[in-house]
XYZ file of C-alpha atoms in Angstrom:
694
model
C 60.745 272.635 74.438
C 57.654 270.470 74.917
C 58.952 269.285 78.307
C 59.412 272.871 79.538
C 55.895 273.806 78.488
C 54.542 270.747 80.276
C 56.411 271.606 83.498
C 55.231 275.208 83.353
C 51.657 274.092 82.907
C 52.001 271.768 85.875
C 53.349 274.642 87.998
C 50.437 276.840 86.969
C 48.009 274.127 87.951
C 49.623 273.652 91.367
C 49.604 277.396 92.140
C 45.972 277.623 91.148
C 45.119 274.564 93.232
C 46.876 276.036 96.298
C 45.027 279.346 95.947
C 41.750 277.528 95.413
C 42.264 275.301 98.477
C 43.147 278.308 100.647
C 40.096 280.303 99.587
C 37.579 277.459 99.450
C 38.258 276.575 103.097
C 36.414 279.789 104.063
C 33.185 278.864 102.289
C 31.557 276.940 105.164
C 32.473 279.717 107.629
C 30.767 282.270 105.406
C 27.430 280.487 105.791
C 27.744 279.686 109.497
C 28.014 283.058 111.228
C 25.227 282.417 113.738
C 25.203 282.920 117.495
C 22.395 281.918 119.877
C 21.784 284.496 122.608
C 18.873 282.783 124.346
C 16.708 279.718 123.855
C 13.995 278.871 126.381
C 14.042 275.193 125.411
C 17.800 274.831 125.932
C 18.740 277.372 128.605
C 18.736 276.348 132.231
C 18.010 279.957 133.196
C 14.887 281.820 132.068
C 15.323 285.554 131.602
C 12.720 287.733 133.301
C 12.064 291.443 132.926
C 12.392 293.556 136.089
C 9.531 295.712 137.360
C 8.488 298.351 134.828
C 9.011 301.071 137.423
C 12.749 300.330 137.561
C 13.277 300.979 133.843
C 15.321 304.036 132.786
C 16.183 304.917 136.384
C 19.913 304.086 136.449
C 22.558 306.299 134.809
C 24.195 305.000 131.643
C 26.736 302.270 132.329
C 29.505 300.486 130.431
C 30.973 296.998 130.564
C 34.769 297.058 130.458
C 35.068 293.799 128.539
C 32.733 295.040 125.808
C 34.541 298.375 125.617
C 37.816 296.526 125.177
C 36.381 294.588 122.233
C 35.054 297.878 120.808
C 38.505 299.506 121.061
C 40.095 296.549 119.291
C 37.558 296.710 116.486
C 37.817 300.492 116.117
C 41.601 300.234 115.997
C 41.300 297.973 112.966
C 38.565 300.107 111.394
C 40.633 303.228 112.091
C 43.280 302.002 109.672
C 40.814 302.772 106.886
C 40.653 306.488 107.649
C 43.093 307.466 104.914
C 41.533 305.290 102.217
C 39.532 306.992 99.473
C 35.985 305.781 100.074
C 35.170 305.146 96.423
C 38.401 303.212 95.746
C 38.042 301.257 98.976
C 34.500 300.205 98.058
C 35.666 299.097 94.618
C 38.430 297.038 96.220
C 36.188 295.400 98.815
C 33.619 294.614 96.131
C 36.315 292.784 94.161
C 37.465 290.935 97.258
C 33.991 290.043 98.515
C 33.766 286.275 98.240
C 29.980 286.447 98.205
C 29.981 289.174 95.580
C 28.351 286.995 92.901
C 25.292 285.992 94.931
C 23.089 288.926 93.902
C 24.004 288.708 90.207
C 23.517 284.921 90.149
C 20.069 285.220 91.749
C 19.149 287.864 89.172
C 20.504 285.776 86.318
C 19.198 282.352 87.323
C 16.051 283.099 89.330
C 14.975 286.367 87.669
C 13.159 287.402 90.814
C 11.519 290.721 91.533
C 13.615 293.641 92.881
C 16.663 291.503 93.651
C 19.125 293.467 95.762
C 21.577 292.593 98.501
C 18.739 293.129 100.991
C 16.611 290.606 99.026
C 19.336 287.982 99.313
C 19.944 288.675 103.009
C 16.271 288.305 103.852
C 15.872 285.119 101.820
C 18.915 283.638 103.522
C 17.684 284.459 107.032
C 14.170 283.244 106.208
C 15.607 279.920 105.038
C 18.049 279.436 107.919
C 15.717 280.319 110.796
C 12.154 279.452 109.742
C 11.472 283.176 109.979
C 7.956 282.704 108.606
C 6.157 280.924 111.487
C 4.379 278.297 109.410
C 3.461 276.303 112.527
C 1.410 279.261 113.766
C -0.008 280.061 110.326
C -1.195 276.504 109.668
C -3.024 276.469 113.001
C -5.001 279.649 112.264
C -8.708 279.000 112.814
C -9.707 280.911 109.678
C -7.288 279.191 107.328
C -3.668 279.506 106.302
C -3.433 283.276 106.537
C -1.053 285.797 108.041
C 0.085 289.384 107.770
C 3.481 291.043 108.015
C 4.630 294.588 108.751
C 7.942 295.934 107.459
C 9.659 298.916 109.110
C 12.267 301.092 107.361
C 11.574 298.971 104.299
C 12.547 301.063 101.233
C 13.014 300.127 98.495
C 10.920 297.023 99.321
C 13.271 294.085 98.783
C 12.316 292.319 102.031
C 8.703 292.324 100.816
C 9.509 290.920 97.375
C 11.875 288.342 98.899
C 9.176 287.242 101.357
C 6.692 286.917 98.508
C 9.176 284.770 96.553
C 9.879 282.599 99.625
C 6.182 282.027 100.241
C 5.437 281.169 96.620
C 8.183 278.525 96.588
C 7.939 277.186 100.157
C 4.320 277.692 101.220
C 2.205 278.399 98.120
C -1.040 277.646 99.961
C -0.523 280.474 102.472
C -2.546 283.661 101.986
C -0.551 286.750 102.917
C -1.009 290.507 103.140
C 1.506 293.141 104.124
C 2.024 296.722 105.259
C 5.265 298.706 105.146
C 6.625 302.031 106.291
C 9.766 303.963 105.474
C 10.949 307.543 105.196
C 8.646 308.897 102.508
C 10.622 309.267 99.248
C 8.024 311.821 98.095
C 8.542 314.103 101.089
C 10.689 316.971 99.848
C 11.589 317.765 103.465
C 13.367 314.386 103.801
C 17.044 314.503 102.881
C 18.882 312.039 100.650
C 21.323 311.286 103.458
C 18.492 310.048 105.632
C 16.295 308.062 103.257
C 16.362 305.506 100.461
C 14.983 307.442 97.513
C 14.531 304.443 95.188
C 10.765 304.172 94.616
C 10.641 301.729 91.691
C 8.567 299.301 93.778
C 6.859 301.782 96.115
C 5.123 303.777 93.379
C 3.238 300.659 92.241
C 2.240 299.508 95.738
C 1.346 302.753 97.513
C -1.796 301.307 99.144
C 0.490 298.990 101.154
C 2.627 301.830 102.520
C 1.878 303.884 105.613
C 3.842 307.123 106.030
C 2.222 308.056 109.320
C 0.225 310.966 110.678
C 2.569 313.597 109.235
C 3.250 311.716 105.961
C 7.051 311.775 106.493
C 7.343 308.078 107.265
C 9.524 308.836 110.305
C 9.090 305.782 112.530
C 10.717 307.695 115.412
C 7.668 309.974 115.717
C 5.150 308.531 118.181
C 2.162 309.899 116.229
C 3.378 307.994 113.190
C 3.642 304.791 115.225
C 0.061 305.215 116.433
C -1.119 305.694 112.845
C 0.825 302.612 111.725
C -0.721 300.483 114.467
C -4.232 301.659 113.531
C -3.656 300.972 109.851
C -2.245 297.521 110.612
C -5.427 296.704 112.546
C -7.540 297.569 109.511
C -5.273 295.745 107.050
C -7.324 293.706 104.582
C -7.286 289.945 104.792
C -7.516 287.295 107.465
C -4.849 286.165 109.871
C -2.664 287.776 112.514
C 0.496 289.849 112.208
C 3.069 287.111 112.690
C 6.152 288.732 111.180
C 7.705 292.162 111.664
C 10.982 293.205 110.042
C 13.086 296.295 110.718
C 15.940 297.112 108.372
C 16.635 300.684 109.451
C 19.945 302.458 109.705
C 21.479 305.930 109.719
C 24.349 307.091 107.514
C 27.410 306.813 109.763
C 30.059 307.429 107.098
C 31.360 310.450 108.995
C 31.338 308.749 112.408
C 32.252 305.093 111.801
C 33.577 304.519 115.308
C 30.244 305.384 116.948
C 27.831 303.677 114.577
C 26.127 301.755 117.359
C 25.376 304.803 119.516
C 24.199 306.764 116.481
C 21.541 304.214 115.543
C 20.619 303.059 119.072
C 17.477 305.176 119.412
C 16.214 304.121 115.976
C 16.610 300.477 116.981
C 14.726 301.108 120.222
C 11.859 302.701 118.278
C 11.786 299.821 115.785
C 11.628 297.316 118.649
C 8.881 299.194 120.512
C 6.934 299.418 117.236
C 7.279 295.654 116.820
C 6.017 295.012 120.358
C 2.882 297.027 119.502
C 2.318 295.253 116.191
C 3.335 291.609 116.576
C 0.970 288.980 117.898
C 1.678 285.926 120.028
C 3.791 283.295 118.297
C 5.122 285.763 115.747
C 8.735 286.498 114.782
C 10.837 289.664 114.546
C 13.868 290.402 112.362
C 15.946 293.424 113.428
C 19.111 294.787 111.854
C 21.724 295.831 114.413
C 25.423 296.557 114.252
C 27.612 296.027 117.321
C 26.541 295.220 120.903
C 29.074 297.142 122.981
C 26.936 299.848 124.618
C 24.292 299.685 127.318
C 21.548 300.611 124.804
C 22.206 297.475 122.733
C 22.772 295.175 125.718
C 19.485 296.296 127.283
C 17.655 295.989 123.975
C 18.933 292.443 123.542
C 17.820 291.609 127.077
C 14.362 293.041 126.399
C 14.098 290.872 123.285
C 15.426 287.779 125.070
C 12.702 288.179 127.685
C 9.921 288.866 125.170
C 10.743 286.010 122.752
C 11.333 282.293 123.270
C 14.527 282.328 121.200
C 16.935 285.084 120.114
C 19.857 284.565 117.738
C 22.279 286.834 115.936
C 23.341 286.081 112.381
C 25.589 287.584 109.731
C 24.220 286.444 106.354
C 26.759 285.270 103.782
C 25.228 287.830 101.406
C 26.147 290.668 103.807
C 29.589 292.178 103.181
C 31.970 290.649 105.698
C 33.883 293.838 106.487
C 30.937 295.802 107.885
C 29.343 295.532 111.341
C 25.866 294.704 110.062
C 24.138 291.727 111.621
C 20.566 290.581 112.128
C 18.801 289.658 115.350
C 16.291 286.865 114.781
C 13.619 286.782 117.481
C 11.360 283.725 117.430
C 8.003 282.981 119.066
C 6.782 286.193 120.691
C 5.349 285.634 124.182
C 2.479 287.990 123.385
C 1.133 291.397 124.292
C -0.167 290.173 127.662
C 3.428 289.554 128.708
C 4.829 292.844 127.423
C 1.813 295.091 128.151
C 3.023 296.337 131.586
C 6.147 297.767 129.919
C 4.658 299.397 126.825
C 3.624 302.625 128.535
C 7.173 303.207 129.834
C 8.718 302.268 126.505
C 6.420 304.670 124.647
C 7.379 307.460 127.051
C 10.999 307.164 125.871
C 10.002 306.722 122.240
C 11.212 309.368 119.807
C 14.204 311.105 118.309
C 15.728 312.105 121.673
C 17.542 309.202 123.385
C 16.902 308.684 127.099
C 19.727 309.778 129.411
C 19.534 306.696 131.631
C 19.981 303.038 130.783
C 16.850 300.982 130.122
C 17.743 298.444 132.827
C 19.841 298.479 135.964
C 22.969 296.451 135.371
C 22.232 294.328 138.463
C 18.893 293.271 136.894
C 20.627 291.603 133.942
C 21.948 288.099 134.774
C 25.686 287.494 134.498
C 25.034 284.516 132.248
C 23.299 286.762 129.726
C 26.127 289.324 129.810
C 28.609 286.513 129.185
C 26.636 285.426 126.110
C 26.678 288.998 124.785
C 30.446 289.184 125.343
C 31.025 285.916 123.476
C 28.744 287.090 120.660
C 30.723 290.344 120.322
C 34.021 288.444 120.221
C 32.645 286.042 117.611
C 31.522 288.695 115.137
C 34.450 291.034 115.842
C 36.873 288.208 114.965
C 35.230 287.581 111.595
C 34.926 291.279 110.743
C 38.541 292.100 111.640
C 39.794 289.146 109.625
C 38.071 290.498 106.509
C 39.160 294.128 107.053
C 42.791 293.195 107.710
C 42.905 291.027 104.605
C 41.397 293.851 102.526
C 43.968 296.310 103.885
C 46.827 293.916 103.189
C 45.759 293.472 99.570
C 44.636 297.055 98.822
C 47.882 298.154 97.141
C 48.629 294.757 95.609
C 47.579 293.755 92.142
C 46.202 290.233 92.057
C 48.040 287.958 89.679
C 46.263 285.790 87.154
C 46.015 282.783 89.468
C 44.595 284.808 92.328
C 41.988 286.460 90.118
C 40.994 283.173 88.538
C 40.748 281.284 91.829
C 38.786 284.144 93.435
C 36.403 284.121 90.487
C 35.912 280.376 90.844
C 35.277 280.700 94.585
C 32.717 283.477 94.035
C 30.946 281.255 91.536
C 30.968 278.322 93.952
C 29.523 280.451 96.749
C 26.779 281.698 94.448
C 25.940 278.134 93.431
C 25.930 277.028 97.081
C 23.551 279.875 97.936
C 21.122 278.875 95.174
C 21.315 275.206 96.126
C 21.197 275.432 99.927
C 18.205 277.758 99.935
C 16.433 275.863 97.135
C 15.912 278.939 95.012
C 13.809 278.549 91.910
C 11.790 280.751 89.594
C 8.180 281.617 90.259
C 5.435 282.333 87.774
C 5.549 286.059 86.860
C 1.829 286.153 87.654
C 2.763 285.529 91.309
C 5.024 288.579 91.529
C 3.736 291.641 93.364
C 4.508 294.237 90.693
C 6.568 292.379 88.143
C 10.310 292.243 87.537
C 10.076 293.713 84.066
C 7.933 296.649 85.218
C 10.346 297.490 88.035
C 13.421 297.240 85.812
C 11.833 299.544 83.247
C 11.231 302.258 85.830
C 13.564 305.214 86.194
C 16.420 304.203 88.468
C 18.154 307.538 88.925
C 17.061 307.974 92.530
C 19.289 305.225 93.813
C 21.194 306.997 96.586
C 24.129 308.879 95.088
C 26.635 310.146 97.618
C 28.890 313.078 96.918
C 31.598 312.149 99.429
C 34.093 309.784 97.836
C 37.258 310.976 99.584
C 38.736 309.461 102.740
C 37.343 309.857 106.258
C 40.313 311.994 107.313
C 39.869 314.241 104.269
C 36.164 314.646 105.038
C 37.019 315.603 108.625
C 39.482 318.223 107.372
C 36.883 319.646 104.990
C 34.612 320.388 107.951
C 37.295 322.789 109.250
C 37.635 324.644 105.954
C 36.688 328.266 105.613
C 33.232 328.869 104.090
C 34.741 330.103 100.801
C 36.770 326.886 100.497
C 33.692 324.762 101.154
C 31.845 326.698 98.455
C 34.716 326.024 96.081
C 34.337 322.304 96.806
C 30.633 322.537 95.959
C 31.461 324.360 92.739
C 33.953 321.652 91.769
C 31.236 319.058 92.383
C 28.886 321.058 90.149
C 31.410 321.184 87.304
C 31.309 317.383 87.085
C 27.673 317.486 85.933
C 27.136 317.498 82.194
C 25.435 320.579 80.735
C 22.626 320.285 78.162
C 22.779 322.780 75.316
C 19.142 323.890 74.913
C 17.982 327.088 76.605
C 14.388 327.262 75.414
C 11.560 324.804 75.985
C 7.835 324.691 75.362
C 5.769 322.556 77.707
C 2.645 320.888 76.411
C 0.821 319.924 79.570
C -2.085 317.541 79.941
C -5.844 317.854 80.363
C -7.387 318.600 83.732
C -7.860 315.642 86.068
C -11.444 314.736 86.952
C -10.714 315.278 90.652
C -7.833 316.520 92.746
C -5.890 314.265 95.093
C -4.780 316.710 97.795
C -2.096 315.297 100.085
C -0.947 317.094 103.226
C 2.041 316.487 105.438
C 4.476 317.940 107.919
C 5.344 321.585 107.305
C 8.843 322.096 105.913
C 10.634 325.263 104.822
C 13.678 323.763 103.154
C 13.532 321.524 100.093
C 16.004 318.701 100.742
C 15.038 316.273 97.968
C 13.061 316.243 94.747
C 11.637 313.751 92.266
C 12.229 316.355 89.537
C 15.938 316.996 89.925
C 19.106 314.940 89.927
C 19.899 313.988 93.530
C 23.514 315.109 93.174
C 22.409 318.618 92.246
C 20.104 318.700 95.248
C 22.955 317.666 97.521
C 25.127 320.450 96.104
C 22.365 322.974 96.735
C 22.082 321.629 100.273
C 25.834 322.041 100.831
C 25.677 325.633 99.668
C 22.695 326.318 101.892
C 24.567 324.927 104.913
C 27.506 327.244 104.199
C 25.113 330.180 103.890
C 23.614 329.374 107.283
C 27.068 329.096 108.875
C 27.950 332.505 107.433
C 24.563 333.942 108.497
C 24.017 335.055 104.901
C 20.767 334.843 102.971
C 21.167 334.564 99.215
C 18.233 336.018 97.356
C 17.386 334.061 94.235
C 16.793 335.534 91.759
C 18.861 338.549 92.913
C 16.719 341.599 93.648
C 18.650 343.792 91.196
C 18.208 341.230 88.410
C 14.465 341.047 89.070
C 14.190 344.847 89.063
C 16.141 345.069 85.814
C 14.001 342.377 84.221
C 10.753 344.118 85.242
C 11.951 347.334 83.629
C 12.783 345.586 80.346
C 9.756 343.345 80.080
C 6.752 343.990 77.877
C 4.478 346.224 79.982
C 1.481 344.124 79.007
C 2.918 341.109 80.864
C 1.951 340.284 84.429
C 4.860 339.303 86.705
C 4.789 337.063 89.764
C 8.057 336.637 91.714
C 8.967 333.886 94.181
C 11.982 332.778 96.177
C 13.682 329.634 94.931
C 14.686 326.911 97.468
C 15.240 329.267 100.412
C 12.284 329.421 102.809
C 9.871 327.385 100.721
C 6.342 328.556 101.530
C 3.697 326.361 99.928
C 0.760 328.352 101.289
C 2.058 331.627 99.852
C 2.599 329.983 96.460
C -0.961 328.635 96.389
C -2.502 331.912 97.581
C -0.593 334.150 95.171
C -1.241 331.971 92.120
C -4.967 331.772 92.923
C -5.193 335.511 93.587
C -3.335 336.453 90.394
C -5.218 334.018 88.180
C -8.608 335.043 89.573
C -7.873 338.677 88.644
C -5.975 338.094 85.371
C -7.467 339.500 82.180
C -7.992 337.324 79.114
C -5.134 337.071 76.590
C -2.651 338.298 79.196
C 0.772 336.644 79.569
C 1.922 335.752 83.079
C 5.659 335.464 83.838
C 6.800 333.504 86.890
C 10.244 334.387 88.266
C 12.015 332.198 90.815
C 9.256 329.571 90.684
C 10.656 326.294 92.011
C 10.279 323.202 89.855
C 11.412 320.924 92.669
C 8.157 320.044 94.431
C 5.135 317.962 93.529
C 2.914 320.857 94.561
C 4.587 323.352 92.232
C 4.634 320.917 89.326
C 0.993 320.050 90.035
C 0.019 323.730 89.990
C 1.710 324.118 86.608
C -0.186 321.031 85.488
C -3.427 322.897 86.278
C -2.255 326.231 84.857
C -1.506 324.563 81.547
C -5.268 324.417 81.040
C -5.610 328.194 81.375
C -2.872 329.281 78.946
C -1.990 328.481 75.361
C 1.658 327.729 76.102
C 4.102 327.470 78.971
C 7.578 328.473 77.819
C 10.743 327.908 79.864
C 13.499 330.417 79.111
C 16.965 329.846 80.572
C 18.940 332.881 81.783
C 22.316 332.353 83.419
C 21.957 335.321 85.741
C 18.545 334.390 87.072
C 18.125 330.691 86.400
C 14.960 330.540 84.323
C 11.643 332.223 83.660
C 8.301 330.581 83.092
C 6.238 332.457 80.523
C 2.557 331.462 80.500
C 1.119 332.880 77.275
C -2.427 334.011 76.463
C -4.630 333.490 79.485
C -7.988 331.780 78.948
C -10.207 331.902 82.016
C -11.129 328.387 83.075
C -13.673 328.172 85.883
C -12.776 324.569 86.668
C -9.126 325.533 87.221
C -10.195 328.365 89.510
C -12.481 326.012 91.459
C -9.583 323.614 91.898
C -7.265 326.409 93.062
C -9.841 327.574 95.588
C -10.225 324.011 96.870
C -6.427 323.768 97.264
C -6.305 327.112 99.070
C -8.969 326.009 101.569
C -7.068 322.757 102.179
C -3.886 324.760 102.731
C -5.605 327.046 105.274
C -6.854 324.000 107.187
C -3.425 322.351 107.050
C -1.717 325.477 108.399
C -3.922 325.355 111.500
C -2.404 321.956 112.298
C 1.160 323.026 111.471
C 0.912 320.999 108.266
C 1.090 321.918 104.597
C -0.302 320.833 101.227
C 2.319 318.589 99.650
C 0.719 317.592 96.387
C -2.479 317.935 94.384
C -1.836 315.511 91.510
C -0.778 311.899 92.284
C 2.938 311.310 91.831
C 2.093 308.385 89.547
C 0.329 310.811 87.187
C 3.209 313.301 87.281
C 5.623 310.478 86.502
C 3.572 309.339 83.563
C 2.794 312.741 82.025
C 5.521 315.302 82.583
C 8.159 313.752 84.824
C 10.466 312.630 82.042
C 10.077 315.907 80.190
C 11.098 317.939 83.226
C 14.216 315.820 83.548
C 15.239 316.822 80.033
C 16.004 320.353 81.156
C 16.634 319.825 84.870
C 20.408 320.144 84.644
C 20.504 323.454 82.828
C 17.810 324.868 85.098
C 19.514 324.012 88.330
C 23.087 324.530 87.228
C 22.122 328.039 86.226
C 20.832 328.455 89.765
C 24.221 327.365 91.087
C 25.899 330.016 88.940
C 23.578 332.624 90.407
C 24.460 331.571 93.935
C 28.178 331.803 93.297
C 27.861 335.101 91.453
C 26.499 336.748 94.592
C 29.258 335.572 96.935
């Protein structure tokens, strides 16, 4: 019996050793996915930009060899079309050999805002000397520099850079500026932006959301504002680092990810060329390099920088197409200046029809390097995808799970060791890890689509009623609170208003005061309504009429439209007009008043100082009513409302609107959490009203 047990144990050990040997052989490869595109010091040929007048004059072109590589990759990716997205992500997370890196950095280093993006940046910064210390140490006014970060939410590149500097160059003085789609712009959709503001809310003075406050880097006016703000950025030193981590959700068009994001990448690059100073570096996230837009962009970068490399960080999931272009030692604005006017002309949301460069102006040697780069990264990506497909329906045995766990641990340890990660003094953090982790985290992007790509495609062909049924099924998954009556106790008047204006929007696509999933359901319903050319009145006109007939005749009533055709100016004007004329002790009832926007919540914040109570009553057939009891005339409130109305008039003349009147940080601290207590019942009752009318 003892001999059998010994033999069995020996067999176990051998199986485990074989699995371990097989998996561990991939570790070096994981950390060595780098490809040099151009290097002035090593290349025999120097790449030169053609005349600016020849740019964007030739029709779009394709390279057959690159298209062949694209077809091969898409064939492999196409095998995923029937996989449930949620289950596939769970599987690939289990299989991801580098899956322990983020958790090990959090556990061992306890750094600030550690995410996958944090780890990717730190890895690239360590592998490529991304921070140009040679330039910084030769600054005439000391060891100073500045950085600008494009498409930066939630801010992990910034916190990773801070950590890298504190451990690798503690004597360097650094300041930074960032831009991203504004998470406080209710006209920005969840699909387009990163809504996580745990870091942003504490560092708002470092963020520039542009001329229209949306943070859209693809708007030329916003670029101009960013450049101006970067020039007035506090501190000494030049802008010697620009990063761009932007992307667009391509879940529903995975085969054309590159073309979908091409114009964004052009805008990011043009922004960098306006911001960066001679000797500086640029980090740009790209995906594949099969189309003329990417080939031309890479050629532009290879001409403007002394060295250009492409890397796939170990901390980036191996099965996706994400990679980073590392551009070192910018030749300077004098070199690129003749081309900036042309590049700005094609800047924006609409891609140019023609290719940036004539194909004959790009050397064959450069095209060969691009082809080899595409083959290199396609090979590694396909290997991961095919292995994930092969193992999707298989259950790992004990030995496989154990050996995989050991390998993940080894990779995490290698990451910590190779990049010399160590803790920093909490006093050197920007905001503080503990502060960020305490903040509400519910705005991490939550996607509704968890079915397969093929199923999502089929759903687009469904009849409107079937699509509405899908939305209703999504709504039923949200837990219902039980309370239907609330009393708000709002805070004292602020000493001054903080009126913020921004781009005019008529549709509320996101909200800091509502669960993002509910907002996405409302958006789905609204899209169906538009397709059917139907306008749903909320609250329904007959319900409002019935309510008016039943209400206490001494009450004043003010009705609005919820969600549909949001009109901030009308809201401001009608509240000011009604309050200015309201008699003392009167009760004002608001019907259909949206609680989704900072402006509307801010107005309630003010109104709380003119009434004894604000009561929220839930009614399934109309959503909710706001009953403001016992009016007390407050001249300061009326002065504030008049000031807001004037600001709104001025904004309208510029096709802008008042977005907020109380800082979001104040709303968070005072009433944000309270509003979230009843948000589900409020907005689910709205969903019921929508469906009841169809």
